[in-house]
Amino acid sequence: HLSIRRQRQMCIRDSITFDASETGFCFPKSWLLKKISTPAESILNDTEYQSNPPGTLNESLSIILSAYMNFGGIPAIASMASALSMSERSLKRKLAEEGTTYSKIVEAVRMNTAKRLLENSDSTTQHIAYILGYSGANNFIRAFQRTMHRSPSEYRKQPVSYTHLTLPTNRE
């Protein structure tokens, strides 16, 4: 049996023909039987993650939700609880014990992703809002301003201000 990676290479290696009369893509029939892992399953089953897991549920969710951002959006709390093999109520309770909520973690992940996109891409505010799952650019701009105390365009111009950084001294 060929590895899945080798099968993919075999299908994709043929040249791509533009302006062809047909468009198609071939793949082995066996791929239809493969289970598609969610980002949560992929991360939780990762050996590196298992050997060095985050210390808190909040940290774990932040990592998992960041991966979901790359796969089309944040799942509802019920879906995330199911992926973590617990009830929604248990997830809420454990997060409350850590002093946070699912929505606060989601918002933090969104803002971190927004900052990364503003710093490292030319994406429009509208496109970033769409990626982050906001219903419109105005909702994203308001949320960003509420959290970062400046607009996305202001942040893009100067992402990090070191001028206000003060270091503690050991003088008495």
mmCIF file of C-alpha atoms in Angstrom:
data_model
loop_
_atom_site.group_PDB
_atom_site.id
_atom_site.type_symbol
_atom_site.label_atom_id
_atom_site.label_comp_id
_atom_site.label_asym_id
_atom_site.label_seq_id
_atom_site.Cartn_x
_atom_site.Cartn_y
_atom_site.Cartn_z
ATOM 1 C CA HIS A 1 0.000 0.000 0.000
ATOM 2 C CA LEU A 2 1.176 3.492 -0.812
ATOM 3 C CA SER A 3 1.233 6.112 1.911
ATOM 4 C CA ILE A 4 -1.457 8.776 1.713
ATOM 5 C CA ARG A 5 1.239 11.378 1.147
ATOM 6 C CA ARG A 6 2.592 9.423 -1.839
ATOM 7 C CA GLN A 7 -0.942 8.943 -3.217
ATOM 8 C CA ARG A 8 -1.516 12.705 -3.013
ATOM 9 C CA GLN A 9 1.767 13.377 -4.778
ATOM 10 C CA MET A 10 0.818 10.977 -7.549
ATOM 11 C CA CYS A 11 -2.526 12.707 -8.108
ATOM 12 C CA ILE A 12 -1.179 16.229 -7.980
ATOM 13 C CA ARG A 13 2.119 15.734 -9.821
ATOM 14 C CA ASP A 14 0.526 15.831 -13.252
ATOM 15 C CA SER A 15 0.669 19.252 -14.785
ATOM 16 C CA ILE A 16 -2.269 21.562 -14.414
ATOM 17 C CA THR A 17 -3.933 22.486 -17.692
ATOM 18 C CA PHE A 18 -5.635 25.845 -17.958
ATOM 19 C CA ASP A 19 -8.518 26.544 -20.351
ATOM 20 C CA ALA A 20 -9.215 22.802 -20.577
ATOM 21 C CA SER A 21 -12.603 21.516 -21.683
ATOM 22 C CA GLU A 22 -13.061 19.737 -18.320
ATOM 23 C CA THR A 23 -11.959 20.363 -14.777
ATOM 24 C CA GLY A 24 -11.286 17.465 -12.481
ATOM 25 C CA PHE A 25 -9.255 16.022 -9.685
ATOM 26 C CA CYS A 26 -8.541 12.363 -9.060
ATOM 27 C CA PHE A 27 -8.025 10.646 -5.752
ATOM 28 C CA PRO A 28 -8.074 7.074 -4.502
ATOM 29 C CA LYS A 29 -11.503 5.709 -3.584
ATOM 30 C CA SER A 30 -10.107 4.714 -0.180
ATOM 31 C CA TRP A 31 -9.882 8.396 0.768
ATOM 32 C CA LEU A 32 -13.688 8.483 0.945
ATOM 33 C CA LEU A 33 -13.537 6.112 3.903
ATOM 34 C CA LYS A 34 -10.978 8.162 5.842
ATOM 35 C CA LYS A 35 -12.176 9.987 8.925
ATOM 36 C CA ILE A 36 -11.500 13.702 8.759
ATOM 37 C CA SER A 37 -10.108 14.952 12.051
ATOM 38 C CA THR A 38 -11.272 18.209 13.522
ATOM 39 C CA PRO A 39 -8.580 20.670 14.626
ATOM 40 C CA ALA A 40 -9.375 19.720 18.239
ATOM 41 C CA GLU A 41 -8.823 16.007 17.560
ATOM 42 C CA SER A 42 -5.624 16.704 15.646
ATOM 43 C CA ILE A 43 -4.185 18.798 18.462
ATOM 44 C CA LEU A 44 -5.339 16.560 21.320
ATOM 45 C CA ASN A 45 -3.872 13.482 19.591
ATOM 46 C CA ASP A 46 -0.585 15.197 18.751
ATOM 47 C CA THR A 47 2.330 13.547 20.551
ATOM 48 C CA GLU A 48 4.084 16.840 21.239
ATOM 49 C CA TYR A 49 0.893 18.264 22.774
ATOM 50 C CA GLN A 50 0.415 15.126 24.884
ATOM 51 C CA SER A 51 4.010 15.159 26.132
ATOM 52 C CA ASN A 52 3.853 18.847 27.092
ATOM 53 C CA PRO A 53 0.193 19.811 27.628
ATOM 54 C CA PRO A 54 -0.766 23.351 28.634
ATOM 55 C CA GLY A 55 -1.299 23.942 32.331
ATOM 56 C CA THR A 56 -4.895 25.113 32.191
ATOM 57 C CA LEU A 57 -8.066 24.446 30.254
ATOM 58 C CA ASN A 58 -7.999 28.107 29.211
ATOM 59 C CA GLU A 59 -4.567 27.604 27.587
ATOM 60 C CA SER A 60 -5.685 24.378 25.902
ATOM 61 C CA LEU A 61 -8.794 26.021 24.486
ATOM 62 C CA SER A 62 -6.755 28.978 23.232
ATOM 63 C CA ILE A 63 -4.500 26.619 21.275
ATOM 64 C CA ILE A 64 -7.413 24.594 19.897
ATOM 65 C CA LEU A 65 -9.518 27.644 19.008
ATOM 66 C CA SER A 66 -6.545 29.237 17.226
ATOM 67 C CA ALA A 67 -6.388 26.137 15.031
ATOM 68 C CA TYR A 68 -10.121 26.401 14.331
ATOM 69 C CA MET A 69 -9.601 29.969 13.084
ATOM 70 C CA ASN A 70 -7.583 28.471 10.237
ATOM 71 C CA PHE A 71 -10.371 26.012 9.396
ATOM 72 C CA GLY A 72 -13.306 28.307 8.952
ATOM 73 C CA GLY A 73 -14.343 29.586 12.331
ATOM 74 C CA ILE A 74 -14.917 29.032 15.999
ATOM 75 C CA PRO A 75 -17.246 26.200 17.021
ATOM 76 C CA ALA A 76 -20.115 26.694 19.435
ATOM 77 C CA ILE A 77 -19.428 25.818 23.047
ATOM 78 C CA ALA A 78 -21.499 22.613 22.775
ATOM 79 C CA SER A 79 -19.332 21.377 19.878
ATOM 80 C CA MET A 80 -16.132 22.242 21.720
ATOM 81 C CA ALA A 81 -17.323 20.482 24.873
ATOM 82 C CA SER A 82 -18.123 17.393 22.810
ATOM 83 C CA ALA A 83 -14.656 17.493 21.176
ATOM 84 C CA LEU A 84 -13.153 17.603 24.675
ATOM 85 C CA SER A 85 -15.343 14.656 25.787
ATOM 86 C CA MET A 86 -17.278 16.607 28.377
ATOM 87 C CA SER A 87 -20.671 18.186 28.730
ATOM 88 C CA GLU A 88 -21.239 21.848 28.019
ATOM 89 C CA ARG A 89 -22.107 22.369 31.677
ATOM 90 C CA SER A 90 -18.817 20.759 32.801
ATOM 91 C CA LEU A 91 -16.843 22.911 30.397
ATOM 92 C CA LYS A 92 -18.537 26.067 31.685
ATOM 93 C CA ARG A 93 -17.950 25.014 35.296
ATOM 94 C CA LYS A 94 -14.246 24.251 34.749
ATOM 95 C CA LEU A 95 -13.725 27.547 32.969
ATOM 96 C CA ALA A 96 -15.514 29.389 35.789
ATOM 97 C CA GLU A 97 -13.106 27.719 38.235
ATOM 98 C CA GLU A 98 -10.278 29.255 36.198
ATOM 99 C CA GLY A 99 -12.033 32.632 36.314
ATOM 100 C CA THR A 100 -13.002 32.843 32.667
ATOM 101 C CA THR A 101 -15.707 31.975 30.150
ATOM 102 C CA TYR A 102 -15.763 30.416 26.710
ATOM 103 C CA SER A 103 -16.770 33.735 25.132
ATOM 104 C CA LYS A 104 -13.811 35.535 26.790
ATOM 105 C CA ILE A 105 -11.397 32.927 25.414
ATOM 106 C CA VAL A 106 -12.986 33.163 21.956
ATOM 107 C CA GLU A 107 -12.644 36.955 22.024
ATOM 108 C CA ALA A 108 -8.983 36.719 23.103
ATOM 109 C CA VAL A 109 -8.239 34.273 20.286
ATOM 110 C CA ARG A 110 -10.014 36.544 17.812
ATOM 111 C CA MET A 111 -8.020 39.581 18.965
ATOM 112 C CA ASN A 112 -4.703 37.711 18.823
ATOM 113 C CA THR A 113 -5.537 36.527 15.315
ATOM 114 C CA ALA A 114 -6.604 40.051 14.340
ATOM 115 C CA LYS A 115 -3.320 41.503 15.618
ATOM 116 C CA ARG A 116 -1.329 38.886 13.704
ATOM 117 C CA LEU A 117 -3.282 39.583 10.492
ATOM 118 C CA LEU A 118 -2.941 43.351 10.880
ATOM 119 C CA GLU A 119 0.805 43.053 11.473
ATOM 120 C CA ASN A 120 1.598 40.459 8.811
ATOM 121 C CA SER A 121 -0.863 40.872 5.948
ATOM 122 C CA ASP A 122 -2.464 43.429 3.708
ATOM 123 C CA SER A 123 -5.951 42.011 4.358
ATOM 124 C CA THR A 124 -8.708 44.575 4.503
ATOM 125 C CA THR A 125 -10.641 45.174 7.697
ATOM 126 C CA GLN A 126 -13.682 43.641 5.987
ATOM 127 C CA HIS A 127 -11.732 40.475 5.157
ATOM 128 C CA ILE A 128 -10.280 40.205 8.679
ATOM 129 C CA ALA A 129 -13.786 40.630 10.124
ATOM 130 C CA TYR A 130 -14.977 37.783 7.893
ATOM 131 C CA ILE A 131 -12.057 35.514 8.887
ATOM 132 C CA LEU A 132 -12.731 36.181 12.569
ATOM 133 C CA GLY A 133 -16.430 35.422 12.241
ATOM 134 C CA TYR A 134 -17.837 38.904 12.799
ATOM 135 C CA SER A 135 -21.057 39.772 10.992
ATOM 136 C CA GLY A 136 -19.456 42.905 9.566
ATOM 137 C CA ALA A 137 -16.412 45.137 9.592
ATOM 138 C CA ASN A 138 -18.072 47.657 11.943
ATOM 139 C CA ASN A 139 -18.638 44.979 14.601
ATOM 140 C CA PHE A 140 -15.003 43.911 14.318
ATOM 141 C CA ILE A 141 -13.745 47.518 14.502
ATOM 142 C CA ARG A 142 -15.819 48.194 17.644
ATOM 143 C CA ALA A 143 -14.618 44.973 19.313
ATOM 144 C CA PHE A 144 -11.004 45.736 18.398
ATOM 145 C CA GLN A 145 -11.235 49.296 19.725
ATOM 146 C CA ARG A 146 -12.861 48.082 22.938
ATOM 147 C CA THR A 147 -10.029 45.602 23.519
ATOM 148 C CA MET A 148 -6.992 47.372 22.055
ATOM 149 C CA HIS A 149 -8.033 51.004 22.706
ATOM 150 C CA ARG A 150 -7.300 51.955 19.097
ATOM 151 C CA SER A 151 -8.704 51.178 15.686
ATOM 152 C CA PRO A 152 -7.374 48.373 13.488
ATOM 153 C CA SER A 153 -5.928 50.947 11.050
ATOM 154 C CA GLU A 154 -4.113 52.732 13.900
ATOM 155 C CA TYR A 155 -2.824 49.384 15.146
ATOM 156 C CA ARG A 156 -1.604 48.444 11.666
ATOM 157 C CA LYS A 157 0.411 51.687 11.445
ATOM 158 C CA GLN A 158 2.139 51.078 14.774
ATOM 159 C CA PRO A 159 1.486 47.553 16.152
ATOM 160 C CA VAL A 160 3.725 47.787 19.196
ATOM 161 C CA SER A 161 4.700 50.943 20.984
ATOM 162 C CA TYR A 162 7.895 50.605 22.944
ATOM 163 C CA THR A 163 7.940 54.260 23.909
ATOM 164 C CA HIS A 164 5.622 53.659 26.868
ATOM 165 C CA LEU A 165 7.481 50.612 28.123
ATOM 166 C CA THR A 166 8.909 51.151 31.602
ATOM 167 C CA LEU A 167 11.086 48.566 33.211
ATOM 168 C CA PRO A 168 11.146 48.086 36.975
ATOM 169 C CA THR A 169 14.368 49.000 38.728
ATOM 170 C CA ASN A 170 15.914 47.489 41.833
ATOM 171 C CA ARG A 171 16.658 50.901 43.364
ATOM 172 C CA GLU A 172 15.222 51.625 46.742
#
